[in-house]
Structures are given as C-alpha cells and as structure tokens.
PDB file of C-alpha atoms in Angstrom:
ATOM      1  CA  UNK E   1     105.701  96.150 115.740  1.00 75.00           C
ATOM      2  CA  UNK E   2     102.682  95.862 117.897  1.00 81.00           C
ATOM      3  CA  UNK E   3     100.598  97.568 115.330  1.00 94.00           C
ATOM      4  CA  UNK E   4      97.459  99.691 116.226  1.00 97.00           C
ATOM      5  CA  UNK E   5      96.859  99.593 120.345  1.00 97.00           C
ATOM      6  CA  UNK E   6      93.646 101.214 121.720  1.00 98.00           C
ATOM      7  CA  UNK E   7      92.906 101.715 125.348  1.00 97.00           C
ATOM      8  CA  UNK E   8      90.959 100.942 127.366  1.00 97.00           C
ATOM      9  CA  UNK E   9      89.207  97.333 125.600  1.00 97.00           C
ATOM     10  CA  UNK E  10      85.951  98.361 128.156  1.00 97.00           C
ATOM     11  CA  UNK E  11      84.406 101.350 129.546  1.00 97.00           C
ATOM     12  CA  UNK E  12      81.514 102.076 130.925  1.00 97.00           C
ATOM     13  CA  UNK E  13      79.840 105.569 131.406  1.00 97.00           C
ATOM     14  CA  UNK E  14      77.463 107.426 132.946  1.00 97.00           C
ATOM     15  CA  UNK E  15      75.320 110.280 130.886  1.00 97.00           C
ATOM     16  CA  UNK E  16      77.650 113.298 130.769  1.00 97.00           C
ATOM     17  CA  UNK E  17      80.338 112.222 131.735  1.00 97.00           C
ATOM     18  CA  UNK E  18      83.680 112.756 129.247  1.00 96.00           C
ATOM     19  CA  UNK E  19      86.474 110.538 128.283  1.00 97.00           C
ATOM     20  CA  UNK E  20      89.174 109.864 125.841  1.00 98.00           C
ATOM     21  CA  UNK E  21      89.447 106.523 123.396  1.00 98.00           C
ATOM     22  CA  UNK E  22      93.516 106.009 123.037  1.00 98.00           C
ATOM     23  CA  UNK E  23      94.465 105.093 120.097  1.00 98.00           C
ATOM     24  CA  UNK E  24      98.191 104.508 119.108  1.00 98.00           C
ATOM     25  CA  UNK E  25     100.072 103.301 115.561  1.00 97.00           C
ATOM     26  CA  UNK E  26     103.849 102.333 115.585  1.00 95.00           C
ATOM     27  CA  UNK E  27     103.950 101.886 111.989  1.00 95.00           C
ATOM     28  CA  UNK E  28     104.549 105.596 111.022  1.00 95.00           C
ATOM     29  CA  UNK E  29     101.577 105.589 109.010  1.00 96.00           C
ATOM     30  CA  UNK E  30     100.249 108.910 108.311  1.00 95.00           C
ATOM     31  CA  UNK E  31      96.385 108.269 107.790  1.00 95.00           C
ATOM     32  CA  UNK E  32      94.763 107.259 110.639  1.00 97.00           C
ATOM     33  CA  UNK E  33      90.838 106.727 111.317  1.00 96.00           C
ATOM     34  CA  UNK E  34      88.230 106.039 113.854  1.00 97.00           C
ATOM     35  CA  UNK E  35      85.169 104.623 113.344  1.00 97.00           C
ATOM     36  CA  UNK E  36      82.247 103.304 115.679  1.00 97.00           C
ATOM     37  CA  UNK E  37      80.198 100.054 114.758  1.00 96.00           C
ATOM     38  CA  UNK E  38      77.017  99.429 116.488  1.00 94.00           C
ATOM     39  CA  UNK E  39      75.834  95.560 117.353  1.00 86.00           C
ATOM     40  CA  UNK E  40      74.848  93.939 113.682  1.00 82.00           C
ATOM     41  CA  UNK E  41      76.313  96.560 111.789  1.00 86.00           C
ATOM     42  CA  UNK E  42      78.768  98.110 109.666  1.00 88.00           C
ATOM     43  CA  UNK E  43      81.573 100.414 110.400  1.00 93.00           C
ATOM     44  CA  UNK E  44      80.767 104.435 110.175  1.00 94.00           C
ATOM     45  CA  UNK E  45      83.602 106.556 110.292  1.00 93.00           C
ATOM     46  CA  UNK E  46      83.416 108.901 112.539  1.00 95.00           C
ATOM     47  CA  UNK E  47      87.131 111.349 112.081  1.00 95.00           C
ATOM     48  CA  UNK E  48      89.814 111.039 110.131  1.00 95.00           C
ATOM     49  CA  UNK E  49      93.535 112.350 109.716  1.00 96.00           C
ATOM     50  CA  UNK E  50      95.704 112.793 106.897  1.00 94.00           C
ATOM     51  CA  UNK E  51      98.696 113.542 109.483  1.00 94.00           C
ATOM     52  CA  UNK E  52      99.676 115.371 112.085  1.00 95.00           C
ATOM     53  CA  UNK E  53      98.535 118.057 112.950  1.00 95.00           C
ATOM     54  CA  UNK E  54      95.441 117.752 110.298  1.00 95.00           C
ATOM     55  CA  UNK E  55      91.634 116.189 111.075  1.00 95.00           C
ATOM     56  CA  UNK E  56      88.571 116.211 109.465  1.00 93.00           C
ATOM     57  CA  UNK E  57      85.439 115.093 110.020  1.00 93.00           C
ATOM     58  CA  UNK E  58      83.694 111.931 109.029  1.00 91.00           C
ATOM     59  CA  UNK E  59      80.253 110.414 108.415  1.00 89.00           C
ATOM     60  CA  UNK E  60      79.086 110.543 111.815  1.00 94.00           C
ATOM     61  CA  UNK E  61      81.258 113.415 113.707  1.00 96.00           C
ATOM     62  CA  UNK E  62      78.378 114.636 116.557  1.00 96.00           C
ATOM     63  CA  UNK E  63      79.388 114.810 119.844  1.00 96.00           C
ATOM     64  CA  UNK E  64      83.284 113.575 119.193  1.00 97.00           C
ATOM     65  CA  UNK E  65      86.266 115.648 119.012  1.00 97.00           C
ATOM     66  CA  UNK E  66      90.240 114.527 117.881  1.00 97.00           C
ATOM     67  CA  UNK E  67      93.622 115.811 117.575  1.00 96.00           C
ATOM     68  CA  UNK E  68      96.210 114.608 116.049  1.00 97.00           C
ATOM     69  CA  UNK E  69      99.802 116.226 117.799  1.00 97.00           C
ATOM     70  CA  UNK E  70     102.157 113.284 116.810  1.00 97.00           C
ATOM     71  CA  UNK E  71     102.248 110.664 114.125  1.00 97.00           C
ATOM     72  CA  UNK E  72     101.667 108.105 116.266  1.00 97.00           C
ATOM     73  CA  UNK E  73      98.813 109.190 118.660  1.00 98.00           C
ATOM     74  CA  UNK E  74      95.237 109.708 117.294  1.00 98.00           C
ATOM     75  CA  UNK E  75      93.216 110.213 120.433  1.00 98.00           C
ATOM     76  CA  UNK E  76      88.932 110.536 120.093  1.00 98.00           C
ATOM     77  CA  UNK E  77      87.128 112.909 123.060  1.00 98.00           C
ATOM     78  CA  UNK E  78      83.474 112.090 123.865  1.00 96.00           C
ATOM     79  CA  UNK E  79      82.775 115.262 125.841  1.00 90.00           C
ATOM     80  CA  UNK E  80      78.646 114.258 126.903  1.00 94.00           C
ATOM     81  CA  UNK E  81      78.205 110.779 126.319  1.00 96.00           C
ATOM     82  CA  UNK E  82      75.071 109.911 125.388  1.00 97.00           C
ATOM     83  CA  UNK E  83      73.391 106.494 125.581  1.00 96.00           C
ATOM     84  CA  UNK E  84      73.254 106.911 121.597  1.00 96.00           C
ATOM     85  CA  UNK E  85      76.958 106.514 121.453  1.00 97.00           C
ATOM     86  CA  UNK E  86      77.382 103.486 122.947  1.00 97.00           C
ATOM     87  CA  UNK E  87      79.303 100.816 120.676  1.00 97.00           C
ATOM     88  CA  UNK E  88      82.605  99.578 119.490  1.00 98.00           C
ATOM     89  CA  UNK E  89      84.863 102.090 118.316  1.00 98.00           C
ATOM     90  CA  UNK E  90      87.883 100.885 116.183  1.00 98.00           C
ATOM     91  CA  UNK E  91      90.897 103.209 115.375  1.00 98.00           C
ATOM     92  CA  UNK E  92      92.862 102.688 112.488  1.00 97.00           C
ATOM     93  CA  UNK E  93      95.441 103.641 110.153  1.00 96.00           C
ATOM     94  CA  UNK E  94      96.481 103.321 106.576  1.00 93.00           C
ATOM     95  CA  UNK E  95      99.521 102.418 104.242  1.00 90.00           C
ATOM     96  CA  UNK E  96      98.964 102.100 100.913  1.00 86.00           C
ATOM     97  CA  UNK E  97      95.620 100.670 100.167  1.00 83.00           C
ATOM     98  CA  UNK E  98      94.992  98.573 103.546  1.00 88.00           C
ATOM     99  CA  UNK E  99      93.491  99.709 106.931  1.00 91.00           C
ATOM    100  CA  UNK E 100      94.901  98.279 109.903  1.00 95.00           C
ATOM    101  CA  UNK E 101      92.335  98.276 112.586  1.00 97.00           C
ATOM    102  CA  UNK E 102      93.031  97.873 116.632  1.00 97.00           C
ATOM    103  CA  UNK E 103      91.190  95.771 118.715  1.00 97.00           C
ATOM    104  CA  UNK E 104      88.463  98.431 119.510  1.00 97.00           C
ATOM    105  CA  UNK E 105      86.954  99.500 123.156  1.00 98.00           C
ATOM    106  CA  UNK E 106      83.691  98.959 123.451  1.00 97.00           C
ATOM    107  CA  UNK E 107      81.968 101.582 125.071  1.00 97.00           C
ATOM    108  CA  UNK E 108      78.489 101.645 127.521  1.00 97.00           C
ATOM    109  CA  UNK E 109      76.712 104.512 128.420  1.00 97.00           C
ATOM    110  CA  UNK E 110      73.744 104.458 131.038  1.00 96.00           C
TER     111      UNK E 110
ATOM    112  CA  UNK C   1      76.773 110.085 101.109  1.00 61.00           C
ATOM    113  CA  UNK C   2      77.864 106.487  99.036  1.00 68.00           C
ATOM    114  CA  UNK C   3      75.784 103.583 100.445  1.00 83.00           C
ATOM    115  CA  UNK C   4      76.965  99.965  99.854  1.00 92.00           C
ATOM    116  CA  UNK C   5      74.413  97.267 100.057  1.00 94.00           C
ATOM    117  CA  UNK C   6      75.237  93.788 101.193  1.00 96.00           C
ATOM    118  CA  UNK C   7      73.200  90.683 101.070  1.00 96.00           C
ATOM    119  CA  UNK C   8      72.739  88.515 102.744  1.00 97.00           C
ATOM    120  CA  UNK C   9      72.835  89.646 106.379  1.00 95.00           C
ATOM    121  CA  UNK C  10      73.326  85.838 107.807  1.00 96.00           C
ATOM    122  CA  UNK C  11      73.605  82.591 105.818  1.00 97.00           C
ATOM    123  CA  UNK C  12      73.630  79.342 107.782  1.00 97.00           C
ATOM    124  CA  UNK C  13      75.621  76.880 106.101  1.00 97.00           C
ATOM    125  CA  UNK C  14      76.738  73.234 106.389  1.00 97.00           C
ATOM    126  CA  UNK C  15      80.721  72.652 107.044  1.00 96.00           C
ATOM    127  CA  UNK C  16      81.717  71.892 103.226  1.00 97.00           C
ATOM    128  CA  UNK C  17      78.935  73.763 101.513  1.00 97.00           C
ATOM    129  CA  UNK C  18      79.866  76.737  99.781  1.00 98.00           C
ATOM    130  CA  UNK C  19      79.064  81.056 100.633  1.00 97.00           C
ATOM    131  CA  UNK C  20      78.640  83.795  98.245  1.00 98.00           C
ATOM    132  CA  UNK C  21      77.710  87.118  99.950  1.00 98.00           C
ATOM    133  CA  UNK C  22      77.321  90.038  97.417  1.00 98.00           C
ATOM    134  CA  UNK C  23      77.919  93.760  97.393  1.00 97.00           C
ATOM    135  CA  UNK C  24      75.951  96.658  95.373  1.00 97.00           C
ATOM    136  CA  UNK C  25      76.616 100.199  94.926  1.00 94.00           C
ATOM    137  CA  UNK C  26      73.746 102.572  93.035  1.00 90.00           C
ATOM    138  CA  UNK C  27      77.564 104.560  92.448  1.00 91.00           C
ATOM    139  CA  UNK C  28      80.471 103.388  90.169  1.00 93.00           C
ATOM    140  CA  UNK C  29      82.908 102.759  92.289  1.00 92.00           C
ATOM    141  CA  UNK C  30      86.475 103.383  92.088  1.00 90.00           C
ATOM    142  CA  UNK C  31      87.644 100.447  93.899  1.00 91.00           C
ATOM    143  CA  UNK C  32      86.067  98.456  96.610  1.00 95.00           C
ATOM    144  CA  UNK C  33      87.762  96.027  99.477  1.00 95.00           C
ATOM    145  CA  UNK C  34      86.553  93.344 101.843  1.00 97.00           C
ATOM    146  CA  UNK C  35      87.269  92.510 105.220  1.00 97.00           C
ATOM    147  CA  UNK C  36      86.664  89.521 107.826  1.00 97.00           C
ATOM    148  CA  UNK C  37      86.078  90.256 111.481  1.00 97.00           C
ATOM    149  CA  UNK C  38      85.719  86.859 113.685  1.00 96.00           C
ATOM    150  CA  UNK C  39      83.642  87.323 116.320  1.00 93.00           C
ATOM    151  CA  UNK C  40      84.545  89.610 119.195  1.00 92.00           C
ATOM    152  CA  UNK C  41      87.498  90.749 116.999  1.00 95.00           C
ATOM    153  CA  UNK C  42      88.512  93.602 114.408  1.00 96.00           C
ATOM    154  CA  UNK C  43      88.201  93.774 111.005  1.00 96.00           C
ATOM    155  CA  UNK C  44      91.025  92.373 109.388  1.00 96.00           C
ATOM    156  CA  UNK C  45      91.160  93.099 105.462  1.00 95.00           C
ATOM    157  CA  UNK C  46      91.093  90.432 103.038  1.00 96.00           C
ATOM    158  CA  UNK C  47      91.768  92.157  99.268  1.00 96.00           C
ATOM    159  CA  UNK C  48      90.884  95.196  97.107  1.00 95.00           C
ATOM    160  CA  UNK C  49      89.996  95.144  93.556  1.00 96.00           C
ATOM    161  CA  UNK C  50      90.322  97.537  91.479  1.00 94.00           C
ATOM    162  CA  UNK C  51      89.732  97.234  87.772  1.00 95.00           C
ATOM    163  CA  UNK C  52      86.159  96.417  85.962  1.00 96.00           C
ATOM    164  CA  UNK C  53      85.815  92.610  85.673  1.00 97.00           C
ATOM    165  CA  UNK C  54      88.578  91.392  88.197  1.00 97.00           C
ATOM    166  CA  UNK C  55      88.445  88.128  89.989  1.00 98.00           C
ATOM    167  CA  UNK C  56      91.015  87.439  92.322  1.00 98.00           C
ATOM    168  CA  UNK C  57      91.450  84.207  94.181  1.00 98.00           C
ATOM    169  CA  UNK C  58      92.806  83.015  97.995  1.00 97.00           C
ATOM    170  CA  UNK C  59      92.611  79.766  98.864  1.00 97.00           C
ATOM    171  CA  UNK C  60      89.051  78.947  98.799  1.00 98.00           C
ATOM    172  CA  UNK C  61      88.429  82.318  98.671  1.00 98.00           C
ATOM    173  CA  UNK C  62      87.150  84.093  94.904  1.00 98.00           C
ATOM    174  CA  UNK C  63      86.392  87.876  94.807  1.00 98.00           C
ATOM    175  CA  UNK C  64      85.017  89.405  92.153  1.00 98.00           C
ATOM    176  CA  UNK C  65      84.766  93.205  90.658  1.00 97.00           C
ATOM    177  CA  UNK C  66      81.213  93.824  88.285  1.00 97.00           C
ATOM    178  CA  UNK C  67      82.170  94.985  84.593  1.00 96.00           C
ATOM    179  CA  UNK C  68      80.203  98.090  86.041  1.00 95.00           C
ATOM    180  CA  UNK C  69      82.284  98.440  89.340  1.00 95.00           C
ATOM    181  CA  UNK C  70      78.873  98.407  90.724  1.00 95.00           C
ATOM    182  CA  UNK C  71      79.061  95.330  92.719  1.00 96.00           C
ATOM    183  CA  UNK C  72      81.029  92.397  93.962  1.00 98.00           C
ATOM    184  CA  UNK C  73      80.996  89.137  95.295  1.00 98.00           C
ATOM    185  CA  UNK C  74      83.094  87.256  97.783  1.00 98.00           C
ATOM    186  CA  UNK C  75      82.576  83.456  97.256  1.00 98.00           C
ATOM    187  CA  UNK C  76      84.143  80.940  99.898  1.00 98.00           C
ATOM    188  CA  UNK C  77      84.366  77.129  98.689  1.00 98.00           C
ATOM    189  CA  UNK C  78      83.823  73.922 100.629  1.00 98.00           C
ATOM    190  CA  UNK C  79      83.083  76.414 104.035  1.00 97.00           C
ATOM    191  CA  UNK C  80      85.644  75.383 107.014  1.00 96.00           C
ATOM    192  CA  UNK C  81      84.723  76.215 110.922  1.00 95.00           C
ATOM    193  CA  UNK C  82      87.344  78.668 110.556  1.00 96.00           C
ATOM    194  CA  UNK C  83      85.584  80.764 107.971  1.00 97.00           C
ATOM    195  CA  UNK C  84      83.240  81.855 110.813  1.00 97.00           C
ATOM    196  CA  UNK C  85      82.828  85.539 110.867  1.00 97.00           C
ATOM    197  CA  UNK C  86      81.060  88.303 109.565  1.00 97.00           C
ATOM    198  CA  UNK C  87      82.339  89.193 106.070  1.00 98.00           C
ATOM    199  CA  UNK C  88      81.937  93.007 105.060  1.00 96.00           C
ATOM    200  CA  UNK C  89      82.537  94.784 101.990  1.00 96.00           C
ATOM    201  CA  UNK C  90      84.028  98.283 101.839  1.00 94.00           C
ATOM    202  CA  UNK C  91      84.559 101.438  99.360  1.00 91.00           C
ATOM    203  CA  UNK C  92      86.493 104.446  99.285  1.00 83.00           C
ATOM    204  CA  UNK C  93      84.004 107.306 101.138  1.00 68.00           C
ATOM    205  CA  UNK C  94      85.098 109.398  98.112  1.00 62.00           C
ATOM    206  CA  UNK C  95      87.215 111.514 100.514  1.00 56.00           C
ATOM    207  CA  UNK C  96      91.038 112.648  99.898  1.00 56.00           C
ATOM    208  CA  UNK C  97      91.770 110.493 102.783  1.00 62.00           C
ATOM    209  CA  UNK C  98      89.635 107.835 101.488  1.00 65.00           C
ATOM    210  CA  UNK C  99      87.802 106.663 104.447  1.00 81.00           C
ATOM    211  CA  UNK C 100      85.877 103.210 103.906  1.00 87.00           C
ATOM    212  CA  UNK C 101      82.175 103.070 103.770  1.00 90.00           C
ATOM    213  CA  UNK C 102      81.062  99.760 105.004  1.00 92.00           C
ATOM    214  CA  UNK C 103      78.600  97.407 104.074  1.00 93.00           C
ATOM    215  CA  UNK C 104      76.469  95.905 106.961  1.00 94.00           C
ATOM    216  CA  UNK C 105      78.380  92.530 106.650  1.00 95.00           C
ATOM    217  CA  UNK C 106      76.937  89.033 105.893  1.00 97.00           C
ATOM    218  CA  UNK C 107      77.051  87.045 109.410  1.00 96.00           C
ATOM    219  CA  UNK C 108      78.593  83.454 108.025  1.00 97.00           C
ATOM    220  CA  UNK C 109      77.263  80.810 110.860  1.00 96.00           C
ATOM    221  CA  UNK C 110      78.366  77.192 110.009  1.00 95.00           C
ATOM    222  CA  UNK C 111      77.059  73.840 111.357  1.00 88.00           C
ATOM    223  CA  UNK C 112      79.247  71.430 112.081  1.00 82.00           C
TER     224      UNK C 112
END
C-alpha cells in the first residue's frame, strides 16, 4: 500500500490565484482529514470527512472548500489564496484510533 | 473549542540525558495520543491512552495518562540522535469524526 499520497510536495502562489491540494488514501479508510500547520506550531484541522460523499467543517475552515466523491480521494480547494494561508497542509485518514498522515505540500503565497 | 497545552516548546539535551515534555487540558479528556514528526517530515503517531492513570511503555519511551485525564507526559530515557523531532500531543476535537486537536509540540534538539 503506498498509504496517504498528496500532491504537489511545493507550490507557490500568487494572491488570488486558486488551486487544489491532492490528497489520496489506498487503505479504504473512511475518515479522512486535512489540516494546515504553520512554522513552530501545531496542527489545526481545517475539514474533515466521515465518507464519501459527507464533509464538515473544522477548526479553521475560511477560505477552503472539499469534496469528497470517492473513498479514496479527499481533495482541499483554496479559491483566493491569501498570504495568511501559507503553510504545510497534511491530509490524513483514520482506522481505528490512528491517523495516518501524508507527507504534506507546503504551500507559499506572495 | 478544547485547547491542549504543551510544555516545553524546545529542550536542549545531551545524547544520554533523559526528556519529559508534558501535556495539560483545562477539559477531561476522553483519550489523548502523541505523535513524532522528524524534521521536514509528517507526524507519525506514537500511542493513545485511554483510561485514568495509564502508563504505557516503548522502548525508552514511557507515556503517561493523569488520574484526572487532564494531562500527560511523554518521557524518553537515555535520549539517542534519533529521538530528534518535535514531539506533539493530541486529543479528540470532541467531534463525531474525532478530529485531533494538537498541542504546539516540544522541539527535542540533542547535542552530540
């Protein structure tokens, strides 16, 4: 299995412009997560999904949006990136009482 | 929302010395879990405790769960190079999907 795969590992962004964080599970797990950490800190999660089809919204859910269409894809939108969004966002899913985190993108916006 | 506190945010140690970093909730807390993320890399989790009192053990590793389920420690014995990382504590965002809060982490820098 590889696990949790996110694409792209680096992007960088101007203000306003939009993109999509990838974030794929081949582990058939049906809670999956994404959360953003900024440099020195702790994770904050920002959506969440209980499977597909289902989302709700986290601790931090301004200026993201996510669908969830398969088990296995968990995509996050930024639609006006801000310079207040740049950081590391992880994606992540769930089976039993572990999290299984990817290896994040980290995300610049200028 | 539920705020976990973690102290210290670095601790500098000597290769052999020993690392506590500690975890406290003003909430009880129904379970909590820790992870290590090496640097550049992803949190990887470690262990969860759940009952009032519980120590677990890996390796060099001890965690422990307060009788209150208020806090919790994470103690590392005779520190290797490889225990370099930052060291976070987690809890259950109180959520049906249970969605971690995170602690800020406790940066573990050792000297060789």
């Amino acid at each position: 299995n590889a696990g949790v795969t996110q694409t792209p590992k680096f992007r960088i962004l101007k203000i306003g412009q939009s993109m999509t964080l990838q974030c794929a599970q081949d582990m058939n797990h049906n809670y999956m997560y994404w959360y953003r950490q900024d440099p020195g800190m702790g994770l904050k999660l920002i959506y969440y999904s209980v499977g597909a089809g289902i989302t709700d919204k986290g601790e931090v859910p301004n200026g993201y949006n996510v669908s969830r269409s398969t088990t296995e894809d968990f995509p996050l939108r930024l639609e006006l990136a801000a310079p207040s969004q740049t950081s590391v966002y992880f994606c992540a899913s769930r089976a039993g009482d572990t999290q299984y985190f990817g290896p994040g993108t980290r995300l610049t916006v200028l | 929302g539920q705020q976990v506190m973690q102290i210290p945010q670095y601790q500098h140690v000597q290769e052999g010395e020993d690392f506590t970093t500690y975890c406290n909730s003003s909430t009880t807390l129904s379970n909590i879990q820790w992870y290590k993320q090496r640097p550049g890399g992803h949190p990887v989790f470690l262990i969860q405790l759940v009952k009032s009192g519980e120590v677990k053990k890996q390796k060099r590793l001890t965690f422990q769960f307060g009788e209150a389920k208020k806090n919790s420690s994470l103690h590392i014995t005779a520190t290797q190079t490889t225990d370099v990382g930052t060291y976070f504590c987690a809890a259950n965002s109180g959520g049906g999907a249970d969605g971690l809060t995170f602690g800020k982490g406790t940066h573990l820098i050792i000297q060789p």
